[in-house]
Amino acid sequence: MKIGCPREIKPQEFRVGMTPAAVTEAVAKGHDVVVETGAGLGAGFTDEDYAAAGAGIAPDAASVFAAAEMIVKVKEPQAAERAMLRDGQVLFTYLHLAPDPEQTRDLLASGVTAIAYETVTDARGGLPLLAPMSEVAGRLAPQVGSWALQKANGGRGVLLGGVPGVRPANVVIIGGGVVGTAAARVAVGMGANVTVTDRSVARLSYLDDIFMGRLTTQYSSAAATADLIRTADMVIGAVLIPGAAAPKLVTRDQLSTMQPGAVLVDVAIDQGGCFETSRATTHQDPIYEVDGIVHYCVANMPGAVARTSTQALGNATLPFLLALADKGWRQAAQDDPHLRAGLSTHGGRLTSAPVGEALGLEAITPDRLLAQ
């Protein structure tokens, strides 16, 4: 298969879809790989690194899209990239379609076979291609939140870990999954007073065990959230409904109950955000204020640590990438129900029920599509 890896063009996105190590693996299996010049520079990989791994170097994105049977990316294709997609081509990347009707329409119009990293599953019910970036974003959340808490940035001027004689910051983490657990690990390590909420008692029990009493667990409810945010210095939104839009768990009216200068970090912003007042921001302009509350809603948080993120994502995607290249998307999806769960569009048809529900579009299941 001819595999193409273009340079990411979303603002301040420094990751790249394939590492030189992934290129080496693909070439060893007989596939051709073409990488756009400069695609890996943000993650510390040069054109020479890719050429040494066996890739061809293309002068621009148009050359990559024209040559490749499968496009491997990190972020959802931007409008200019969607215009270059075609029927019969495979797109393997993060999509986050539920809050993005324009992208969904364009993918359907192109006829491309789009497979979303974020909905590929595993035998344990996890999301193996989302998990590494969730881990990175979770670990980053308390760091960027503590920066936003600084007075010069509009925050309350509270040090996350406090000092002797002065209490630490109160950090509330909504969601105890991969993001929430990673965020708790860093926030606890920084000395904050941490509360994690979740609707799974089993998950709360697990967190209580692994943190050995160093954080507080709270069953998640609207009333509990409303109570906790009143005294929170930082609230980290870490909720996920696979493939669907994130639920709005903090309303604008509730901002008036919070302490002025408190910080909201919305890690769910890729799926539309879990705070009513969230809107996507960039690393270049990461924060804004609503009713005295600082919002950090960068839609590609892991891009800030592009080398670590690229390597972690590449480790997770490589087995699926090779399966798609070795077998073709149809056979690979038939053989692997977990990869099949990532199928989002094909031939102008939507194959993700959560996206269909969110956008009011008709969807068929991947199983039904493959049976036709």
mmCIF file of C-alpha atoms in Angstrom:
data_model
loop_
_atom_site.group_PDB
_atom_site.id
_atom_site.type_symbol
_atom_site.label_atom_id
_atom_site.label_comp_id
_atom_site.label_asym_id
_atom_site.label_seq_id
_atom_site.Cartn_x
_atom_site.Cartn_y
_atom_site.Cartn_z
ATOM 1 C CA MET A 1 0.000 0.000 0.000
ATOM 2 C CA LYS A 2 1.050 3.581 -0.611
ATOM 3 C CA ILE A 3 0.951 5.349 2.765
ATOM 4 C CA GLY A 4 1.066 9.132 3.030
ATOM 5 C CA CYS A 5 1.962 11.250 6.050
ATOM 6 C CA PRO A 6 1.352 14.993 5.568
ATOM 7 C CA ARG A 7 2.520 17.816 7.803
ATOM 8 C CA GLU A 8 -0.115 18.868 10.357
ATOM 9 C CA ILE A 9 -1.543 22.310 9.600
ATOM 10 C CA LYS A 10 -3.809 22.886 12.598
ATOM 11 C CA PRO A 11 -2.437 25.900 14.533
ATOM 12 C CA GLN A 12 0.361 24.969 16.951
ATOM 13 C CA GLU A 13 0.086 21.272 16.147
ATOM 14 C CA PHE A 14 3.616 19.900 16.239
ATOM 15 C CA ARG A 15 2.942 16.168 16.275
ATOM 16 C CA VAL A 16 3.270 13.950 13.208
ATOM 17 C CA GLY A 17 1.296 10.880 12.160
ATOM 18 C CA MET A 18 4.240 8.520 11.656
ATOM 19 C CA THR A 19 7.631 8.307 13.326
ATOM 20 C CA PRO A 20 10.707 7.160 11.384
ATOM 21 C CA ALA A 21 10.450 3.911 13.354
ATOM 22 C CA ALA A 22 6.920 3.380 12.003
ATOM 23 C CA VAL A 23 8.162 4.079 8.475
ATOM 24 C CA THR A 24 10.871 1.447 8.932
ATOM 25 C CA GLU A 25 8.258 -1.119 9.989
ATOM 26 C CA ALA A 26 5.952 -0.317 7.062
ATOM 27 C CA VAL A 27 8.728 -0.353 4.469
ATOM 28 C CA ALA A 28 10.012 -3.692 5.817
ATOM 29 C CA LYS A 29 6.574 -5.139 5.029
ATOM 30 C CA GLY A 30 6.781 -3.954 1.440
ATOM 31 C CA HIS A 31 4.730 -0.764 1.661
ATOM 32 C CA ASP A 32 5.651 2.592 0.147
ATOM 33 C CA VAL A 33 5.644 5.596 2.463
ATOM 34 C CA VAL A 34 5.729 9.237 1.409
ATOM 35 C CA VAL A 35 6.189 11.980 4.004
ATOM 36 C CA GLU A 36 5.700 15.683 3.393
ATOM 37 C CA THR A 37 8.883 17.682 3.826
ATOM 38 C CA GLY A 38 9.154 19.132 7.333
ATOM 39 C CA ALA A 39 6.313 17.003 8.679
ATOM 40 C CA GLY A 40 8.314 15.711 11.626
ATOM 41 C CA LEU A 41 10.309 18.795 12.567
ATOM 42 C CA GLY A 42 7.969 19.813 15.372
ATOM 43 C CA ALA A 43 8.537 16.447 17.016
ATOM 44 C CA GLY A 44 12.273 16.460 16.383
ATOM 45 C CA PHE A 45 12.354 14.220 13.279
ATOM 46 C CA THR A 46 14.103 15.517 10.153
ATOM 47 C CA ASP A 47 13.527 14.682 6.490
ATOM 48 C CA GLU A 48 16.860 12.862 6.642
ATOM 49 C CA ASP A 49 15.524 10.654 9.449
ATOM 50 C CA TYR A 50 12.545 9.673 7.308
ATOM 51 C CA ALA A 51 14.630 9.135 4.186
ATOM 52 C CA ALA A 52 17.010 6.888 6.138
ATOM 53 C CA ALA A 53 13.966 4.871 7.273
ATOM 54 C CA GLY A 54 12.973 4.345 3.637
ATOM 55 C CA ALA A 55 10.337 7.045 3.058
ATOM 56 C CA GLY A 56 10.059 9.247 0.025
ATOM 57 C CA ILE A 57 9.952 12.975 0.769
ATOM 58 C CA ALA A 58 7.193 14.955 -0.955
ATOM 59 C CA PRO A 59 7.434 18.724 -1.520
ATOM 60 C CA ASP A 60 3.896 19.526 -0.377
ATOM 61 C CA ALA A 61 0.670 18.101 1.016
ATOM 62 C CA ALA A 62 -0.986 17.913 -2.396
ATOM 63 C CA SER A 63 1.672 15.470 -3.549
ATOM 64 C CA VAL A 64 1.111 13.295 -0.485
ATOM 65 C CA PHE A 65 -2.678 13.225 -0.820
ATOM 66 C CA ALA A 66 -2.475 12.545 -4.561
ATOM 67 C CA ALA A 67 -0.070 9.620 -4.203
ATOM 68 C CA ALA A 68 -1.341 7.873 -1.077
ATOM 69 C CA GLU A 69 -3.950 5.157 -0.771
ATOM 70 C CA MET A 70 -3.977 5.725 2.998
ATOM 71 C CA ILE A 71 -3.413 9.026 4.774
ATOM 72 C CA VAL A 72 -2.062 8.791 8.336
ATOM 73 C CA LYS A 73 -2.399 11.929 10.452
ATOM 74 C CA VAL A 74 -2.798 13.110 14.020
ATOM 75 C CA LYS A 75 -5.512 15.770 14.020
ATOM 76 C CA GLU A 76 -8.749 15.880 12.086
ATOM 77 C CA PRO A 77 -8.254 17.042 8.490
ATOM 78 C CA GLN A 78 -8.679 20.764 8.052
ATOM 79 C CA ALA A 79 -10.837 22.190 5.266
ATOM 80 C CA ALA A 80 -7.940 22.445 2.799
ATOM 81 C CA GLU A 81 -6.993 18.833 3.511
ATOM 82 C CA ARG A 82 -10.563 17.557 3.249
ATOM 83 C CA ALA A 83 -10.725 19.026 -0.249
ATOM 84 C CA MET A 84 -7.887 16.666 -1.272
ATOM 85 C CA LEU A 85 -9.509 13.475 0.040
ATOM 86 C CA ARG A 86 -11.155 11.122 -2.442
ATOM 87 C CA ASP A 87 -13.396 8.103 -2.769
ATOM 88 C CA GLY A 88 -11.487 4.869 -2.191
ATOM 89 C CA GLN A 89 -8.846 6.519 -0.009
ATOM 90 C CA VAL A 90 -8.405 5.583 3.659
ATOM 91 C CA LEU A 91 -7.976 8.254 6.335
ATOM 92 C CA PHE A 92 -6.565 7.093 9.675
ATOM 93 C CA THR A 93 -6.468 9.834 12.314
ATOM 94 C CA TYR A 94 -8.330 11.484 15.188
ATOM 95 C CA LEU A 95 -11.654 12.822 13.906
ATOM 96 C CA HIS A 96 -13.901 13.937 16.817
ATOM 97 C CA LEU A 97 -16.872 14.274 14.478
ATOM 98 C CA ALA A 98 -19.715 14.642 16.992
ATOM 99 C CA PRO A 99 -19.200 18.401 17.591
ATOM 100 C CA ASP A 100 -18.039 19.073 14.018
ATOM 101 C CA PRO A 101 -20.843 18.944 11.429
ATOM 102 C CA GLU A 102 -18.790 20.729 8.761
ATOM 103 C CA GLN A 103 -16.014 18.135 8.870
ATOM 104 C CA THR A 104 -18.557 15.318 8.885
ATOM 105 C CA ARG A 105 -20.302 16.684 5.794
ATOM 106 C CA ASP A 106 -17.004 17.074 3.949
ATOM 107 C CA LEU A 107 -15.849 13.539 4.759
ATOM 108 C CA LEU A 108 -19.160 12.125 3.591
ATOM 109 C CA ALA A 109 -19.010 14.181 0.397
ATOM 110 C CA SER A 110 -15.460 12.998 -0.345
ATOM 111 C CA GLY A 111 -16.390 9.311 -0.109
ATOM 112 C CA VAL A 112 -13.269 8.641 1.974
ATOM 113 C CA THR A 113 -13.080 5.652 4.308
ATOM 114 C CA ALA A 114 -12.366 7.413 7.601
ATOM 115 C CA ILE A 115 -11.236 5.472 10.662
ATOM 116 C CA ALA A 116 -11.136 7.412 13.926
ATOM 117 C CA TYR A 117 -8.398 6.730 16.445
ATOM 118 C CA GLU A 118 -10.657 7.774 19.306
ATOM 119 C CA THR A 119 -13.249 5.037 18.786
ATOM 120 C CA VAL A 120 -10.986 2.041 18.126
ATOM 121 C CA THR A 121 -11.486 -0.312 21.074
ATOM 122 C CA ASP A 122 -9.662 -3.151 22.808
ATOM 123 C CA ALA A 123 -10.610 -6.412 24.494
ATOM 124 C CA ARG A 124 -10.875 -4.705 27.905
ATOM 125 C CA GLY A 125 -13.364 -2.131 26.662
ATOM 126 C CA GLY A 126 -10.722 0.587 26.533
ATOM 127 C CA LEU A 127 -9.761 3.030 23.784
ATOM 128 C CA PRO A 128 -6.119 2.140 23.051
ATOM 129 C CA LEU A 129 -5.455 4.878 20.494
ATOM 130 C CA LEU A 130 -7.008 7.585 22.644
ATOM 131 C CA ALA A 131 -5.418 6.405 25.886
ATOM 132 C CA PRO A 132 -1.828 7.613 25.281
ATOM 133 C CA MET A 133 -2.978 11.117 24.387
ATOM 134 C CA SER A 134 -5.439 11.086 27.273
ATOM 135 C CA GLU A 135 -2.530 10.194 29.534
ATOM 136 C CA VAL A 136 -0.478 13.089 28.185
ATOM 137 C CA ALA A 137 -3.370 15.572 28.375
ATOM 138 C CA GLY A 138 -4.223 14.438 31.888
ATOM 139 C CA ARG A 139 -0.672 14.938 33.096
ATOM 140 C CA LEU A 140 -0.514 18.334 31.421
ATOM 141 C CA ALA A 141 -3.829 19.566 32.866
ATOM 142 C CA PRO A 142 -2.612 20.422 36.403
ATOM 143 C CA GLN A 143 0.540 21.994 34.931
ATOM 144 C CA VAL A 144 -1.319 24.322 32.574
ATOM 145 C CA GLY A 145 -3.981 24.925 35.210
ATOM 146 C CA SER A 146 -1.366 26.007 37.739
ATOM 147 C CA TRP A 147 0.043 28.430 35.152
ATOM 148 C CA ALA A 148 -3.451 29.824 34.540
ATOM 149 C CA LEU A 149 -3.915 30.220 38.301
ATOM 150 C CA GLN A 150 -1.052 32.698 38.428
ATOM 151 C CA LYS A 151 -2.292 36.241 39.025
ATOM 152 C CA ALA A 152 -0.510 37.615 35.959
ATOM 153 C CA ASN A 153 -2.585 35.248 33.837
ATOM 154 C CA GLY A 154 -5.891 36.260 35.420
ATOM 155 C CA GLY A 155 -6.026 33.503 38.020
ATOM 156 C CA ARG A 156 -6.518 33.614 41.783
ATOM 157 C CA GLY A 157 -2.817 33.770 42.505
ATOM 158 C CA VAL A 158 -2.863 30.426 44.311
ATOM 159 C CA LEU A 159 0.125 28.060 44.416
ATOM 160 C CA LEU A 160 -1.065 24.535 43.716
ATOM 161 C CA GLY A 161 0.839 22.924 46.549
ATOM 162 C CA GLY A 162 0.651 25.822 49.001
ATOM 163 C CA VAL A 163 3.476 26.422 51.494
ATOM 164 C CA PRO A 164 3.838 25.649 55.212
ATOM 165 C CA GLY A 165 1.086 27.549 56.976
ATOM 166 C CA VAL A 166 -0.924 28.194 53.794
ATOM 167 C CA ARG A 167 -3.377 25.650 52.434
ATOM 168 C CA PRO A 168 -2.835 24.107 48.996
ATOM 169 C CA ALA A 169 -5.198 24.644 46.089
ATOM 170 C CA ASN A 170 -8.460 22.729 45.883
ATOM 171 C CA VAL A 171 -8.504 20.758 42.610
ATOM 172 C CA VAL A 172 -11.686 19.048 41.435
ATOM 173 C CA ILE A 173 -11.347 16.471 38.655
ATOM 174 C CA ILE A 174 -14.611 15.491 36.962
ATOM 175 C CA GLY A 175 -14.114 11.981 35.589
ATOM 176 C CA GLY A 176 -11.885 9.233 36.923
ATOM 177 C CA GLY A 177 -10.826 7.565 33.662
ATOM 178 C CA VAL A 178 -7.438 7.753 31.958
ATOM 179 C CA VAL A 179 -7.386 11.565 31.852
ATOM 180 C CA GLY A 180 -8.684 11.979 35.385
ATOM 181 C CA THR A 181 -6.299 9.435 36.870
ATOM 182 C CA ALA A 182 -3.302 10.998 35.126
ATOM 183 C CA ALA A 183 -4.384 14.478 36.226
ATOM 184 C CA ALA A 184 -4.841 13.287 39.795
ATOM 185 C CA ARG A 185 -1.382 11.726 39.825
ATOM 186 C CA VAL A 186 0.277 15.025 38.903
ATOM 187 C CA ALA A 187 -1.985 17.240 41.038
ATOM 188 C CA VAL A 188 -1.424 15.048 44.102
ATOM 189 C CA GLY A 189 2.292 15.031 43.365
ATOM 190 C CA MET A 190 2.283 18.827 43.253
ATOM 191 C CA GLY A 191 0.714 18.885 46.716
ATOM 192 C CA ALA A 192 -2.826 19.970 45.844
ATOM 193 C CA ASN A 193 -5.961 18.992 47.742
ATOM 194 C CA VAL A 194 -7.590 16.754 45.098
ATOM 195 C CA THR A 195 -11.146 15.455 44.723
ATOM 196 C CA VAL A 196 -12.071 13.110 41.880
ATOM 197 C CA THR A 197 -15.697 12.513 40.907
ATOM 198 C CA ASP A 198 -17.047 9.644 38.828
ATOM 199 C CA ARG A 199 -20.277 7.683 38.356
ATOM 200 C CA SER A 200 -18.556 4.321 38.731
ATOM 201 C CA VAL A 201 -18.217 3.250 42.349
ATOM 202 C CA ALA A 202 -15.785 0.545 41.232
ATOM 203 C CA ARG A 203 -13.587 3.192 39.629
ATOM 204 C CA LEU A 204 -13.707 5.370 42.732
ATOM 205 C CA SER A 205 -12.736 2.365 44.824
ATOM 206 C CA TYR A 206 -9.804 1.699 42.502
ATOM 207 C CA LEU A 207 -8.635 5.321 42.778
ATOM 208 C CA ASP A 208 -8.971 5.238 46.544
ATOM 209 C CA ASP A 209 -6.792 2.128 46.634
ATOM 210 C CA ILE A 210 -4.018 3.293 44.323
ATOM 211 C CA PHE A 211 -3.752 6.753 45.878
ATOM 212 C CA MET A 212 -3.930 5.313 49.403
ATOM 213 C CA GLY A 213 -5.992 8.127 50.862
ATOM 214 C CA ARG A 214 -4.027 10.974 49.282
ATOM 215 C CA LEU A 215 -7.127 12.198 47.447
ATOM 216 C CA THR A 216 -10.874 12.321 48.068
ATOM 217 C CA THR A 217 -13.362 10.442 45.918
ATOM 218 C CA GLN A 218 -16.932 11.611 45.379
ATOM 219 C CA TYR A 219 -19.777 9.965 43.488
ATOM 220 C CA SER A 220 -20.633 12.281 40.607
ATOM 221 C CA SER A 221 -23.983 14.050 40.549
ATOM 222 C CA ALA A 222 -25.181 17.486 39.527
ATOM 223 C CA ALA A 223 -25.549 18.448 43.191
ATOM 224 C CA ALA A 224 -22.071 17.187 44.118
ATOM 225 C CA THR A 225 -20.480 19.060 41.212
ATOM 226 C CA ALA A 226 -22.302 22.268 42.099
ATOM 227 C CA ASP A 227 -21.109 21.988 45.704
ATOM 228 C CA LEU A 228 -17.487 21.144 44.883
ATOM 229 C CA ILE A 229 -16.896 23.910 42.345
ATOM 230 C CA ARG A 230 -17.829 26.596 44.892
ATOM 231 C CA THR A 231 -14.561 26.144 46.755
ATOM 232 C CA ALA A 232 -12.439 24.880 43.864
ATOM 233 C CA ASP A 233 -9.380 26.761 42.718
ATOM 234 C CA MET A 234 -9.143 24.520 39.637
ATOM 235 C CA VAL A 235 -11.696 22.261 37.943
ATOM 236 C CA ILE A 236 -10.452 19.749 35.363
ATOM 237 C CA GLY A 237 -13.077 18.370 32.984
ATOM 238 C CA ALA A 238 -12.069 14.806 32.140
ATOM 239 C CA VAL A 239 -15.300 13.190 30.963
ATOM 240 C CA LEU A 240 -15.676 11.080 27.834
ATOM 241 C CA ILE A 241 -18.556 9.389 26.067
ATOM 242 C CA PRO A 242 -16.802 7.494 23.230
ATOM 243 C CA GLY A 243 -17.563 9.081 19.885
ATOM 244 C CA ALA A 244 -20.266 11.360 21.280
ATOM 245 C CA ALA A 245 -20.391 15.003 22.313
ATOM 246 C CA ALA A 246 -19.292 15.642 25.894
ATOM 247 C CA PRO A 247 -22.055 16.418 28.399
ATOM 248 C CA LYS A 248 -22.191 19.963 29.797
ATOM 249 C CA LEU A 249 -21.518 19.509 33.515
ATOM 250 C CA VAL A 250 -20.926 23.121 34.605
ATOM 251 C CA THR A 251 -23.349 25.786 33.401
ATOM 252 C CA ARG A 252 -22.678 29.479 32.912
ATOM 253 C CA ASP A 253 -24.992 30.315 35.797
ATOM 254 C CA GLN A 254 -22.796 28.228 38.084
ATOM 255 C CA LEU A 255 -19.708 30.319 37.305
ATOM 256 C CA SER A 256 -21.094 33.024 39.588
ATOM 257 C CA THR A 257 -20.910 30.558 42.499
ATOM 258 C CA MET A 258 -17.191 29.961 41.978
ATOM 259 C CA GLN A 259 -14.305 31.900 43.463
ATOM 260 C CA PRO A 260 -13.163 34.771 41.212
ATOM 261 C CA GLY A 261 -10.032 33.771 39.331
ATOM 262 C CA ALA A 262 -10.684 30.039 39.603
ATOM 263 C CA VAL A 263 -9.590 28.006 36.571
ATOM 264 C CA LEU A 264 -11.489 25.569 34.355
ATOM 265 C CA VAL A 265 -9.329 23.176 32.290
ATOM 266 C CA ASP A 266 -11.494 21.427 29.690
ATOM 267 C CA VAL A 267 -9.700 18.322 28.446
ATOM 268 C CA ALA A 268 -12.950 17.234 26.748
ATOM 269 C CA ILE A 269 -12.890 20.210 24.379
ATOM 270 C CA ASP A 270 -12.156 17.957 21.367
ATOM 271 C CA GLN A 271 -15.607 16.472 21.900
ATOM 272 C CA GLY A 272 -17.264 19.853 22.356
ATOM 273 C CA GLY A 273 -16.247 20.492 25.958
ATOM 274 C CA CYS A 274 -17.885 19.643 29.278
ATOM 275 C CA PHE A 275 -18.381 23.234 30.483
ATOM 276 C CA GLU A 276 -21.161 25.311 28.923
ATOM 277 C CA THR A 277 -18.822 28.273 28.433
ATOM 278 C CA SER A 278 -16.016 26.275 26.780
ATOM 279 C CA ARG A 279 -14.749 27.127 23.315
ATOM 280 C CA ALA A 280 -11.659 25.725 21.653
ATOM 281 C CA THR A 281 -8.420 27.702 22.027
ATOM 282 C CA THR A 282 -4.843 27.221 20.815
ATOM 283 C CA HIS A 283 -1.434 27.023 22.433
ATOM 284 C CA GLN A 284 -0.761 30.500 21.050
ATOM 285 C CA ASP A 285 -3.817 31.977 22.796
ATOM 286 C CA PRO A 286 -4.795 29.327 25.357
ATOM 287 C CA ILE A 287 -6.977 31.107 27.920
ATOM 288 C CA TYR A 288 -9.941 33.447 28.142
ATOM 289 C CA GLU A 289 -12.192 34.689 30.923
ATOM 290 C CA VAL A 290 -15.949 34.373 31.379
ATOM 291 C CA ASP A 291 -17.623 35.964 34.409
ATOM 292 C CA GLY A 292 -14.300 36.156 36.249
ATOM 293 C CA ILE A 293 -13.428 32.478 35.673
ATOM 294 C CA VAL A 294 -10.335 31.582 33.624
ATOM 295 C CA HIS A 295 -10.889 28.938 30.925
ATOM 296 C CA TYR A 296 -8.101 26.819 29.422
ATOM 297 C CA CYS A 297 -9.568 24.940 26.432
ATOM 298 C CA VAL A 298 -6.695 24.074 24.102
ATOM 299 C CA ALA A 299 -8.006 21.485 21.661
ATOM 300 C CA ASN A 300 -4.685 19.725 21.103
ATOM 301 C CA MET A 301 -3.025 19.798 24.508
ATOM 302 C CA PRO A 302 -0.609 16.910 23.763
ATOM 303 C CA GLY A 303 0.812 18.942 20.886
ATOM 304 C CA ALA A 304 2.673 21.019 23.476
ATOM 305 C CA VAL A 305 4.934 18.045 24.152
ATOM 306 C CA ALA A 306 5.044 16.892 20.558
ATOM 307 C CA ARG A 307 7.973 14.497 20.717
ATOM 308 C CA THR A 308 6.670 12.540 23.691
ATOM 309 C CA SER A 309 3.144 12.570 22.256
ATOM 310 C CA THR A 310 4.197 11.488 18.766
ATOM 311 C CA GLN A 311 6.188 8.569 20.097
ATOM 312 C CA ALA A 312 3.398 7.473 22.459
ATOM 313 C CA LEU A 313 0.753 7.735 19.738
ATOM 314 C CA GLY A 314 2.969 5.947 17.224
ATOM 315 C CA ASN A 315 3.461 3.025 19.598
ATOM 316 C CA ALA A 316 -0.307 2.616 19.858
ATOM 317 C CA THR A 317 -1.314 3.137 16.221
ATOM 318 C CA LEU A 318 1.402 1.069 14.534
ATOM 319 C CA PRO A 319 -0.226 -2.401 14.834
ATOM 320 C CA PHE A 320 -3.504 -1.068 13.407
ATOM 321 C CA LEU A 321 -1.716 0.918 10.686
ATOM 322 C CA LEU A 322 0.152 -2.199 9.562
ATOM 323 C CA ALA A 323 -3.023 -4.282 9.601
ATOM 324 C CA LEU A 324 -4.758 -1.743 7.357
ATOM 325 C CA ALA A 325 -1.793 -1.639 4.992
ATOM 326 C CA ASP A 326 -1.225 -5.401 4.923
ATOM 327 C CA LYS A 327 -4.851 -6.463 4.474
ATOM 328 C CA GLY A 328 -6.683 -3.415 3.166
ATOM 329 C CA TRP A 329 -9.267 -1.647 5.309
ATOM 330 C CA ARG A 330 -12.169 -4.012 4.564
ATOM 331 C CA GLN A 331 -10.377 -7.250 5.455
ATOM 332 C CA ALA A 332 -8.654 -5.631 8.436
ATOM 333 C CA ALA A 333 -12.002 -4.396 9.766
ATOM 334 C CA GLN A 334 -13.633 -7.790 9.185
ATOM 335 C CA ASP A 335 -10.829 -9.549 11.045
ATOM 336 C CA ASP A 336 -10.680 -7.148 13.998
ATOM 337 C CA PRO A 337 -13.891 -5.931 15.686
ATOM 338 C CA HIS A 338 -11.867 -3.399 17.668
ATOM 339 C CA LEU A 339 -10.527 -1.725 14.530
ATOM 340 C CA ARG A 340 -14.009 -2.002 13.024
ATOM 341 C CA ALA A 341 -15.335 0.133 15.884
ATOM 342 C CA GLY A 342 -13.232 3.005 14.562
ATOM 343 C CA LEU A 343 -14.920 3.072 11.156
ATOM 344 C CA SER A 344 -16.704 6.430 10.862
ATOM 345 C CA THR A 345 -17.439 7.033 7.179
ATOM 346 C CA HIS A 346 -17.234 5.049 3.941
ATOM 347 C CA GLY A 347 -18.424 5.855 0.457
ATOM 348 C CA GLY A 348 -20.539 8.768 1.613
ATOM 349 C CA ARG A 349 -22.214 6.842 4.446
ATOM 350 C CA LEU A 350 -21.884 7.542 8.152
ATOM 351 C CA THR A 351 -20.994 4.464 10.205
ATOM 352 C CA SER A 352 -20.871 5.943 13.703
ATOM 353 C CA ALA A 353 -24.143 5.894 15.636
ATOM 354 C CA PRO A 354 -23.010 8.409 18.318
ATOM 355 C CA VAL A 355 -22.030 10.902 15.622
ATOM 356 C CA GLY A 356 -25.326 10.352 13.829
ATOM 357 C CA GLU A 357 -27.224 10.961 17.062
ATOM 358 C CA ALA A 358 -25.242 14.109 17.857
ATOM 359 C CA LEU A 359 -25.644 15.607 14.388
ATOM 360 C CA GLY A 360 -29.075 14.299 13.447
ATOM 361 C CA LEU A 361 -27.727 12.190 10.569
ATOM 362 C CA GLU A 362 -28.610 8.689 9.495
ATOM 363 C CA ALA A 363 -25.933 6.126 10.336
ATOM 364 C CA ILE A 364 -25.498 2.427 9.709
ATOM 365 C CA THR A 365 -23.335 0.098 11.758
ATOM 366 C CA PRO A 366 -19.917 -0.979 10.472
ATOM 367 C CA ASP A 367 -21.111 -4.596 10.686
ATOM 368 C CA ARG A 368 -24.024 -3.863 8.380
ATOM 369 C CA LEU A 369 -21.801 -1.960 5.959
ATOM 370 C CA LEU A 370 -19.323 -4.819 5.753
ATOM 371 C CA ALA A 371 -22.095 -7.314 5.178
ATOM 372 C CA GLN A 372 -23.254 -5.485 2.053
#
